Coordinates of C-alpha atoms and ligand atoms in Angstrom, one line a residue:
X1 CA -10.3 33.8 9.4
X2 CA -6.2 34.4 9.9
X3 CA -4.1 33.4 7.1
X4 CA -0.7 31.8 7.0
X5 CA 1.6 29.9 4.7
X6 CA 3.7 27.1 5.8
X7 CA 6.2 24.8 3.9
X8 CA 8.7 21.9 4.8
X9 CA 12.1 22.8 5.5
X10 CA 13.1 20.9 1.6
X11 CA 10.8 23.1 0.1
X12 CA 12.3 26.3 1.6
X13 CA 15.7 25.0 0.6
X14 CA 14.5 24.3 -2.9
X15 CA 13.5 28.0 -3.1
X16 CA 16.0 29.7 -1.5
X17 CA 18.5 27.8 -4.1
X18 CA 16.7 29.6 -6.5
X19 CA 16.3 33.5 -4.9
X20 CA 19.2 33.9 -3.0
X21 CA 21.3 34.5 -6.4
X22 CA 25.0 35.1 -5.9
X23 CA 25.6 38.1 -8.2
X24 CA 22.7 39.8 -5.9
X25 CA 20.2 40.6 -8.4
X26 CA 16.5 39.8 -7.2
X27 CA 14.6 36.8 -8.9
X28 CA 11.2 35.2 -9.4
X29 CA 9.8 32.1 -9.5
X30 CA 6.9 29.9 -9.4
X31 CA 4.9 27.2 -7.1
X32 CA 1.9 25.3 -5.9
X33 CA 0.2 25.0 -2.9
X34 CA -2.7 22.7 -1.6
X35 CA -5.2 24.0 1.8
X36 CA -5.5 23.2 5.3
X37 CA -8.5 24.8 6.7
X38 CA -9.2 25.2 10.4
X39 CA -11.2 26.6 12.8
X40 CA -9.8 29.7 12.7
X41 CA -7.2 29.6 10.4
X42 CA -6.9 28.7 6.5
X43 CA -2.8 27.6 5.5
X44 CA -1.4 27.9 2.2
X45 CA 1.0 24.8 2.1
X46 CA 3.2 24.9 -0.8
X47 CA 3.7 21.4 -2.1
X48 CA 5.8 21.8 -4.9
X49 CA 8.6 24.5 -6.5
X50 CA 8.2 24.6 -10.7
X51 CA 11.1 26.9 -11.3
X52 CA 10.8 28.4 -14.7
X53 CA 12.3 26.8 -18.2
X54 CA 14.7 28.9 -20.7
X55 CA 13.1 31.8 -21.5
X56 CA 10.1 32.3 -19.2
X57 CA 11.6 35.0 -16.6
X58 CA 14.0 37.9 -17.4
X59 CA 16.6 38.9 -14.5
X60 CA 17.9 43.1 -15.1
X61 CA 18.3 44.0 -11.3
X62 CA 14.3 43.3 -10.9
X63 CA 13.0 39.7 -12.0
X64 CA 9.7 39.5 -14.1
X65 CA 8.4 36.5 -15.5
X66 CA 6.2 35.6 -18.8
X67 CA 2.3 35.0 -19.2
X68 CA 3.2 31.9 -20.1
X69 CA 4.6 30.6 -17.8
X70 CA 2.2 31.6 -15.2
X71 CA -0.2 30.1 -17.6
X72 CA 1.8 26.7 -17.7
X73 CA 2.4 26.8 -14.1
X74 CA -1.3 27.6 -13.0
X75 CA -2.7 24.4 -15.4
X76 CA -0.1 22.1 -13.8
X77 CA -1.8 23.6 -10.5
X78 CA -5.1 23.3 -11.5
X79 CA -5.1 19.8 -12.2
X80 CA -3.6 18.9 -9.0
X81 CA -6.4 20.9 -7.9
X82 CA -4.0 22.8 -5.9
X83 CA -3.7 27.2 -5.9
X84 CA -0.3 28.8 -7.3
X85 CA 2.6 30.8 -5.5
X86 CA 4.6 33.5 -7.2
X87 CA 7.8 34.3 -5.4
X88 CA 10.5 36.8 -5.9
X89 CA 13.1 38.0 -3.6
X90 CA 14.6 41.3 -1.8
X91 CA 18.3 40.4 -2.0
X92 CA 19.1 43.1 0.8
X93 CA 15.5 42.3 2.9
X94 CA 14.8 42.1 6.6
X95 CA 11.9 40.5 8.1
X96 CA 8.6 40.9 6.9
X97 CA 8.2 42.7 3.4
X98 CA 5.9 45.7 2.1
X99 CA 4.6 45.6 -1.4
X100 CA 6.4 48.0 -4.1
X101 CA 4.2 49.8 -6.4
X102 CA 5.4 47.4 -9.3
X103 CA 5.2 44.7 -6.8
X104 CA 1.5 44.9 -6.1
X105 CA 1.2 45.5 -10.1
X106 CA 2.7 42.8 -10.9
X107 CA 0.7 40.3 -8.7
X108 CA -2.7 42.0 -9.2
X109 CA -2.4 41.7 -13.5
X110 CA -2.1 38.0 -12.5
X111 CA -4.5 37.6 -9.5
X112 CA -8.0 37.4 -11.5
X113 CA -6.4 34.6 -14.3
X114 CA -4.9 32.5 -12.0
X115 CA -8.0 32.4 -9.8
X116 CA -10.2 31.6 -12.5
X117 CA -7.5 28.4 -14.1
X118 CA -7.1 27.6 -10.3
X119 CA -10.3 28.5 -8.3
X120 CA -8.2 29.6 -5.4
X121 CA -6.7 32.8 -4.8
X122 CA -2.8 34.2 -5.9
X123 CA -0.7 33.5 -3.1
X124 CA 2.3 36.0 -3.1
X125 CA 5.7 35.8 -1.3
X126 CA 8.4 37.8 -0.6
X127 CA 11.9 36.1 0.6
X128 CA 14.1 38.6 2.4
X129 CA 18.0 37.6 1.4
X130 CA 19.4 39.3 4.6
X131 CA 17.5 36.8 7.2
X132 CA 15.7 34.2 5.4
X133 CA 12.5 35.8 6.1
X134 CA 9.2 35.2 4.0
X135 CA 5.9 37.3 3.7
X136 CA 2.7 36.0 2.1
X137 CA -0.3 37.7 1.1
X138 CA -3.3 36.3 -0.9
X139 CA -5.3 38.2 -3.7
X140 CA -9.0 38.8 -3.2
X141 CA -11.4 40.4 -5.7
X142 CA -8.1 42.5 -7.1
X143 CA -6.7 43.7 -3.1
X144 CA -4.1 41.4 -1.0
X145 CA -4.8 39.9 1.6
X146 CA -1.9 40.2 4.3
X147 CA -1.4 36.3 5.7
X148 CA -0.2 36.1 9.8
X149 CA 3.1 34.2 9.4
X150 CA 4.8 32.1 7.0
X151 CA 6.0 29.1 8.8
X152 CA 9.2 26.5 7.8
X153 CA 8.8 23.3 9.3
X154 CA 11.3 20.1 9.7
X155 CA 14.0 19.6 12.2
X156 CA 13.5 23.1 13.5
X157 CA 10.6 25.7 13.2
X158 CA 11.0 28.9 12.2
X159 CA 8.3 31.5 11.9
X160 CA 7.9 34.8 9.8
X161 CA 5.7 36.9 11.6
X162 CA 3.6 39.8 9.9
X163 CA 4.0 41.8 13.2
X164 CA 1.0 44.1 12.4
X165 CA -0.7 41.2 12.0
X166 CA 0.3 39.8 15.5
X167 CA 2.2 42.1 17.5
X168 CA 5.5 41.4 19.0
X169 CA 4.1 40.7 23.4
X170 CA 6.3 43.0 25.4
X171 CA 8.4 40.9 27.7
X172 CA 7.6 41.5 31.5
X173 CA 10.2 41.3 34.2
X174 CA 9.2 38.4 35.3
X175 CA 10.6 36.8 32.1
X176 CA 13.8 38.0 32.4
X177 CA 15.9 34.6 33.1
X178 CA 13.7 33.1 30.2
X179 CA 14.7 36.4 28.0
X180 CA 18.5 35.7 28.6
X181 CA 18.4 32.1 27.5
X182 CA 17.6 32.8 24.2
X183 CA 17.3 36.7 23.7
X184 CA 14.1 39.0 23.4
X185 CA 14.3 38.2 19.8
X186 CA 13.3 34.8 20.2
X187 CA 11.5 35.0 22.8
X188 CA 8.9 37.4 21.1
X189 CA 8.8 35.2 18.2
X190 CA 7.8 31.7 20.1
X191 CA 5.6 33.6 22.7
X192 CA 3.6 34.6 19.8
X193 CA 3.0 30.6 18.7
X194 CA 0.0 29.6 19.0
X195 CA 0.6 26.2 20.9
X196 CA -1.7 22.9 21.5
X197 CA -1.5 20.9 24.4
X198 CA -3.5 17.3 23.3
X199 CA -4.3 15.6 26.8
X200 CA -3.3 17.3 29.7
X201 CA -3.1 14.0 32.4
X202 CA 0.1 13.7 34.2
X203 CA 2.5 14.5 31.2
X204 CA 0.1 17.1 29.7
X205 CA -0.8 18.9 32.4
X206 CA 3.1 19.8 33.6
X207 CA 3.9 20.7 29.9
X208 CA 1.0 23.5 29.5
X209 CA 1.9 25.3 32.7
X210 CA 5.5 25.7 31.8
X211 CA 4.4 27.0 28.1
X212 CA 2.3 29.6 30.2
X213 CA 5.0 30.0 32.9
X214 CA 7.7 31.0 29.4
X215 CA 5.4 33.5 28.3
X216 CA 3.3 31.8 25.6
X217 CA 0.4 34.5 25.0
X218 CA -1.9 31.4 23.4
X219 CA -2.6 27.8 24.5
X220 CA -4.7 25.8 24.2
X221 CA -5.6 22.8 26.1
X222 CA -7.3 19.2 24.8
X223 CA -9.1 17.1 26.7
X224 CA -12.7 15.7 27.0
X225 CA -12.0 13.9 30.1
X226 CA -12.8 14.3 33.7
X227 CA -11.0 14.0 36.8
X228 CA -11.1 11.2 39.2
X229 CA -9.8 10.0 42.2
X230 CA -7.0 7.8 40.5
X231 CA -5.8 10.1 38.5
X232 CA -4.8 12.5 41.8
X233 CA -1.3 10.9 42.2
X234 CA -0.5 11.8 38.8
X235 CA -2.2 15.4 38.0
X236 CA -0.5 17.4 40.4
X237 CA -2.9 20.5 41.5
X238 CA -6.1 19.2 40.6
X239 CA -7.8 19.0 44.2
X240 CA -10.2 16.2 46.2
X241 CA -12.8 18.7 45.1
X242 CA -12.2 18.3 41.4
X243 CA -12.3 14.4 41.5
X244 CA -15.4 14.9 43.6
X245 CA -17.3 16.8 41.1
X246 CA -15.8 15.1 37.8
X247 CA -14.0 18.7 37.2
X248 CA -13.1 18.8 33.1
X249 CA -9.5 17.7 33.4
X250 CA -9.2 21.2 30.8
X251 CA -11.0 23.4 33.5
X252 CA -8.0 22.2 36.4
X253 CA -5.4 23.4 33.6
X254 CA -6.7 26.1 33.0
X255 CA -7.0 27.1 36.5
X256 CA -3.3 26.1 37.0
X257 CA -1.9 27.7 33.8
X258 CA -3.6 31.0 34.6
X259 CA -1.9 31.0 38.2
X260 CA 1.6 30.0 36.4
X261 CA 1.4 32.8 33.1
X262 CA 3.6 35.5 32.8
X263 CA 2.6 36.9 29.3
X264 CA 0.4 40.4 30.4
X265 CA -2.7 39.0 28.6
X266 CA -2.6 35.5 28.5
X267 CA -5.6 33.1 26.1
X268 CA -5.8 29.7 27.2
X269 CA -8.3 28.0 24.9
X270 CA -10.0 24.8 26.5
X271 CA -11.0 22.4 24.0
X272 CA -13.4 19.8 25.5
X273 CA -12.8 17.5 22.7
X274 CA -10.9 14.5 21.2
X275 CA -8.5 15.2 18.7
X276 CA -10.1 11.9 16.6
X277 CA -13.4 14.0 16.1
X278 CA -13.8 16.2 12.9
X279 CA -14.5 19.6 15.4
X280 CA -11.0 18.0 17.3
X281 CA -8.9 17.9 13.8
X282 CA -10.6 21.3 12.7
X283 CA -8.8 23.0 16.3
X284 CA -5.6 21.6 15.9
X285 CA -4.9 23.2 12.4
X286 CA -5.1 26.3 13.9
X287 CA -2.3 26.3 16.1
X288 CA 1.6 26.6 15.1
X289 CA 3.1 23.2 17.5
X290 CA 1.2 20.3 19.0
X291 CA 2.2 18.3 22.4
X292 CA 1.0 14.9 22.1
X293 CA 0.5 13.8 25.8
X294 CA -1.8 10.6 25.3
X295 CA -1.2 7.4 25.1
X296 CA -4.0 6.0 23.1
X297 CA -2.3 4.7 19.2
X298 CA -5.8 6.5 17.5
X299 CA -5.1 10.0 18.8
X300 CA -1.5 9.5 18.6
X301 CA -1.9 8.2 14.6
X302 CA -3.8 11.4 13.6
X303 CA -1.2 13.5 15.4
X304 CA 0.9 11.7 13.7
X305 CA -0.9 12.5 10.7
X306 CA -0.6 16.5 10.8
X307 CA 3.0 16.3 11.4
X308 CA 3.3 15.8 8.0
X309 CA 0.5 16.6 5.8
X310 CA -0.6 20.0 7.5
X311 CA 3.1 20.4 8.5
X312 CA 2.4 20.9 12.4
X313 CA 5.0 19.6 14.0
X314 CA 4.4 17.1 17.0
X315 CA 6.3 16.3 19.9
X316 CA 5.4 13.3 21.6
X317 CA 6.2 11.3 24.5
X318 CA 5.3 8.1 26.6
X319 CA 6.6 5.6 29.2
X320 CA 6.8 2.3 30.0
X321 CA 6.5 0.7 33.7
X322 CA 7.2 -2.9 33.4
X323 CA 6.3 -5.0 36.4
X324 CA 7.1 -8.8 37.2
X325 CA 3.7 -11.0 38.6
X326 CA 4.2 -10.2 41.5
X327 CA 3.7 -6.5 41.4
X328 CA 7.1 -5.6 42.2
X329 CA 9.0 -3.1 39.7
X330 CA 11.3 -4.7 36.5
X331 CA 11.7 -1.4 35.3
X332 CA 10.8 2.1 32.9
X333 CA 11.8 3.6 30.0
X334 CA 10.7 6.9 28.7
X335 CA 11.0 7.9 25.2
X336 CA 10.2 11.2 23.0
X337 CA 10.3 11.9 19.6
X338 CA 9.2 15.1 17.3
X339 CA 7.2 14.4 14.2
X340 CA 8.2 16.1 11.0
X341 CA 9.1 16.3 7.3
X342 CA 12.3 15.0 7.4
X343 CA 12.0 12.9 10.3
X344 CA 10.3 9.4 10.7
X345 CA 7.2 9.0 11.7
X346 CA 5.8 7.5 15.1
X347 CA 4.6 4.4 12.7
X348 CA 8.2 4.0 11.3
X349 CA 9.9 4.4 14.3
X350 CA 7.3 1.4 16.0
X351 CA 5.5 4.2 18.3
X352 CA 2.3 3.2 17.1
X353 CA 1.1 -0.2 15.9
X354 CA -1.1 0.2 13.1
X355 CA -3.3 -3.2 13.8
X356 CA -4.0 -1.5 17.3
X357 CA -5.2 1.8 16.2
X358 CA -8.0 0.2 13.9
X359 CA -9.2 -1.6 17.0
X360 CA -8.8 1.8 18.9
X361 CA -10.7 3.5 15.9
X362 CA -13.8 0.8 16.1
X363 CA -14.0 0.8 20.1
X364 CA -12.2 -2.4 20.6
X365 CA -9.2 -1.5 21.9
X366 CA -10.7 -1.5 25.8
X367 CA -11.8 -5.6 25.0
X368 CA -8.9 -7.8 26.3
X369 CA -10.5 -10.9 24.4
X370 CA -10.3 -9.0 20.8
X371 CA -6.5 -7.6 21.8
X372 CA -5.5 -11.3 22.5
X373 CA -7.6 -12.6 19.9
X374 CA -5.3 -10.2 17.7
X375 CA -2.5 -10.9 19.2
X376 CA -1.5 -7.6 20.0
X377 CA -0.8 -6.2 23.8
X378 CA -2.8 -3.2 25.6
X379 CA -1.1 0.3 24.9
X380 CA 0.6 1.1 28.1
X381 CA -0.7 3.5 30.0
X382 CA 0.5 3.5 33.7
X383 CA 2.3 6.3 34.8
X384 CA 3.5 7.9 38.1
X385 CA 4.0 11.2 39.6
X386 CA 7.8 10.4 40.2
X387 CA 8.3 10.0 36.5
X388 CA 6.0 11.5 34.6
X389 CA 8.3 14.8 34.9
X390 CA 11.1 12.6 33.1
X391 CA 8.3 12.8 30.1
X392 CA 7.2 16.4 30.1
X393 CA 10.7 17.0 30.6
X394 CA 11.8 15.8 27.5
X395 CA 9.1 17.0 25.3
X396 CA 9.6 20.6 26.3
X397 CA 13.5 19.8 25.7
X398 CA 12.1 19.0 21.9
X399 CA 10.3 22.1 22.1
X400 CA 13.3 23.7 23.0
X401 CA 15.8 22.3 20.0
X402 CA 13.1 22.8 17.5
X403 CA 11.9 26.5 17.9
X404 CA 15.7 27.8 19.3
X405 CA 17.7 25.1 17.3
X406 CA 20.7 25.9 19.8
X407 CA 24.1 25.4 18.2
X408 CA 22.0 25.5 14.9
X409 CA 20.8 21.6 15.0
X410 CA 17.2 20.6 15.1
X411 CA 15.3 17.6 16.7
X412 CA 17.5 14.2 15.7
X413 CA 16.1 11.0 16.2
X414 CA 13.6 9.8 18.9
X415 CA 15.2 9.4 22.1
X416 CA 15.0 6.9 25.0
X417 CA 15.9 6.8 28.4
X418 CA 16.1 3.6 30.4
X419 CA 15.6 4.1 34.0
X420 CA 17.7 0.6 35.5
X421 CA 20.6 0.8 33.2
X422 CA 20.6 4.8 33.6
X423 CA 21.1 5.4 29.9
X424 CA 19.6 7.7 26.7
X425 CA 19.8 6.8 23.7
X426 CA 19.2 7.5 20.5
X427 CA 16.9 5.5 18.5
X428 CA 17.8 4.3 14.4
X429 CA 14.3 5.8 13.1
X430 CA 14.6 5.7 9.2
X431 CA 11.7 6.4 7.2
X432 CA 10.2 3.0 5.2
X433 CA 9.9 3.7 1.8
X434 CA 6.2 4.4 0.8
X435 CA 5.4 5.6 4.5
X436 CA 1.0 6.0 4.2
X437 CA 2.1 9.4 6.7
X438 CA 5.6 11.0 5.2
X439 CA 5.2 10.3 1.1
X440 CA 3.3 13.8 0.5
X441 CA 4.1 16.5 2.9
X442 CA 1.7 19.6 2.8
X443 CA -1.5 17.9 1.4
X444 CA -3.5 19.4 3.7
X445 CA -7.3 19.0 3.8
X446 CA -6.6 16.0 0.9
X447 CA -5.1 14.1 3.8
X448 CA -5.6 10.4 4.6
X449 CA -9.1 9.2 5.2
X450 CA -8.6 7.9 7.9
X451 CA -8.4 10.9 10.3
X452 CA -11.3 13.0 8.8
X453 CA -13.6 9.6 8.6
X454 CA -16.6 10.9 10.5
X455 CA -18.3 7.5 11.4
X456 CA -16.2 5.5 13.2
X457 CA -15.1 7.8 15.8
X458 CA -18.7 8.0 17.1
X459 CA -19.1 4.6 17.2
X460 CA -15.9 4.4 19.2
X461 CA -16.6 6.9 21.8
X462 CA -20.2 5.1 22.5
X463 CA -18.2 1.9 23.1
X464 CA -15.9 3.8 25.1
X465 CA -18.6 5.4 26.7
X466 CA -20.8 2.4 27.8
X467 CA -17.6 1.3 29.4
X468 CA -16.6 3.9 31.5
X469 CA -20.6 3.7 32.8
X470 CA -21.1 -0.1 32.8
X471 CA -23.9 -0.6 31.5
X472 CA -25.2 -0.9 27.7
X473 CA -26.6 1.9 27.0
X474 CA -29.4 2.0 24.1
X475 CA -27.1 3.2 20.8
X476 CA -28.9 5.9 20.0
X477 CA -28.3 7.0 23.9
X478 CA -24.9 6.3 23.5
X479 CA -24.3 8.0 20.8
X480 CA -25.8 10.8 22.1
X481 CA -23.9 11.2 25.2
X482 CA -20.6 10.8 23.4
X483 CA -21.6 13.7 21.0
X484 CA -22.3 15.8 24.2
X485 CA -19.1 14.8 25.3
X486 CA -17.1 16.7 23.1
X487 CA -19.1 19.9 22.6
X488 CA -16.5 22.4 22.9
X489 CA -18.1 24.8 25.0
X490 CA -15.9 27.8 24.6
Ligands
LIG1 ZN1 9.7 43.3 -4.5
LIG2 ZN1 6.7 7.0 8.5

């Protein structure tokens, strides 16, 4: 398992107002954090700062803090059935940190207690005052563990890596023009994100080559669909041969990404899954940044999801193609939007209908009598070669703002373009007070029912299934083909 901490970009504010002293002297302090567990990967997310009262830390040059209040801090912890985070800073620090003899003292005397009021491991982390850098480790049986990164996630992302952990990729001369948009700095710290693509179709598939064309040394792909001979005039490079054999629409990006990569050893990770299955959820929380290319509200909603409670941020896109009766064009509009803490959510903004993504959840969503019956309208989903560039376009612009923040500004608002009147916009998102997605960022594995909810999903893929064959086929059948479906082979 890799280890990594990640909070919201409020939380690192919180606790830099607190370290980053302005008479220089270092300082300590105190918080919580709940677990998101992946695949791969276990996250610390730290919920919540409790800076100490009067009395409970000492500042002479160095910081230290009192038994009590580690005591006070680790009961409030434990009955939010969350682990603790001690924190002190290196005024003068660089990048990631080393522990000091007194340092590791310091942390070990308090590893075994806390563990034992908490039942999860000391999280430790060091804040470096001259660049805003964290490090994390986590105490084990009396020894640290040393964590990957430590992530900060909101309006932009910014990621501390441990680079002994994950090495710094040597850039190769063939990303040279990439290199001199942003320097070698940055570009060794996003080609070391671990980045998913969810649906590689038109939009999806154009977004994962370019992450491999910048140099991205991991990415991995989504997708439990095949290719067919409609979908041709929208994936660009899958062949008459791939809708022939019902190619995995993950096994044509792959083969495409791998021609287009330009980090030395490139891992593209094919997932033949749906993100709405617990083995789907499980993968995404190991990666850094998630592309949502679908255009189905269930998917979209639990993307929508980890934005905020495992704080991966989500970039997500769709269009529109409106047509008169006749078939003739009225018009398009494209729109993309990055989901965060601190930005609203695809619910708030009106991305995704709520009514429609419990019919999407219980199969129904494919049934035009029960979407009229509910008076709701199908989820869009044409799309076309010309345009769907316009999409991927704008979601790797999002990626862009949010992991190089040029002129220092994150992702804004979501943002529209309408194709006849030849205008962006900007969209008025504001968060709705008592928002199911945004009102507890970082709750991790505690997260909304709805999106680990085992039973459903199955149900919904052997509806969807019987209707892509048409035929009924027996449940049981059913049931079994859809769980064959998404066996992740790799
Ligand atoms: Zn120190
Ligand atoms: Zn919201």
């Amino acid at each position: 398992m890799r280890h990594s901490v990640a909070m919201s970009v409020q939380v690192d504010a919180a606790l830099r107002e607190h370290l980053d002293r302005p008479d220089g002297q270092e300082d300590i302090c105190l918080a919580t954090y709940s677990v998101s567990t992946g695949r791969t990967r276990i996250s610390r997310l730290i919920t919540q700062v409790e800076l100490p009262a009067t009395g409970e830390r000492r500042v002479h040059g160095n910081a230290t803090i009192t038994g009590d209040y580690v005591l006070r801090v680790a009961a409030v912890a434990a009955a939010r059935e969350e682990g603790l985070v001690i924190l002190h800073s290196h005024p003068g620090g660089h990048g990631w940190q080393e522990l000091s003899g007194p340092d590791h003292d310091a942390e070990r005397s308090y590893s075994h207690l806390v563990q034992r009021i908490t039942g999860l491991p000391l999280v430790g982390m060091t804040y470096s005052g001259g660049d805003q850098a964290w490090s994390a480790r986590e105490w084990v049986i009396g020894s640290p563990i040393w964590h990957e990164s430590v992530r900060v996630v909101g309006n932009t992302l910014r990621i501390t890596w441990n680079d002994t952990q994950r090495r710094p990729p040597a850039t190769t001369v063939e990303q040279i023009r990439t290199v001199s948009a942003w320097g070698e700095q940055l570009q060794q710290d996003i080609a070391r994100m671990r980045v998913l693509v969810v649906g590689v179709g038109s939009v999806g598939l154009d977004v994962a080559i370019r992450l491999a064309a910048t140099g991205i040394q991991h990415i991995g792909v989504m997708d439990y669909d095949t290719v067919e001979p409609l979908n041709r005039d929208r994936m660009i490079g899958a062949t008459r041969k791939d809708a022939r054999r019902k190619t995995p629409k993950v096994e044509v990006a792959d083969r495409l990404m791998t021609t287009a990569a330009t980090a030395r050893c490139p891992e593209i990770a094919l997932h033949y899954l749906s993100i709405c299955s617990p083995e789907g959820l499980a993968t995404a929380l190991d990666y850094d940044v998630i592309f949502s290319c679908v255009d189905r509200p269930w998917p979209r909603a639990v993307m929508n999801t980890l934005g905020y409670s495992d704080l991966i941020p989500v970039i997500d896109g769709g269009i529109n193609i409106d047509t008169f009766p006749n078939g003739c064009m009225q018009g398009a509009s494209w729109r993309v939007q990055a989901v965060a803490p601190g930005v609203p959510c695809l619910s708030c903004s009106g991305q995704i209908n709520m009514p429609q993504v419990a019919l999407d959840r219980a199969g129904l969503l494919d049934d035009a009598n029960y979407i009229s019956q509910a008076g709701l309208h199908s989820p869009a989903s044409q799309n076309v070669a010309l345009l769907s560039a316009s999409v991927s376009a704008a979601q790797l612009a999002q990626f862009v703002t949010l992991t190089v923040s040029p002129g220092g500004r994150g992702v804004y608002s979501p943002l529209r373009y309408i194709l006849a009147a030849h205008h962006q916009e900007h969209l008025d998102g504001i968060s709705q007070p008592g928002c199911r997605f945004e009102h507890r960022p970082g709750e991790g594995d505690k997260r909304s029912e709805f999106v680990s909810n085992t039973g459903p999903w199955i149900d919904a893929m052997a509806a969807r299934t019987r209707k892509r064959r048409n035929f009924a086929l027996p449940c049981a059948l059913a049931r079994f083909v859809a769980s064959a479906r998404i066996t992740d082979r790799k």
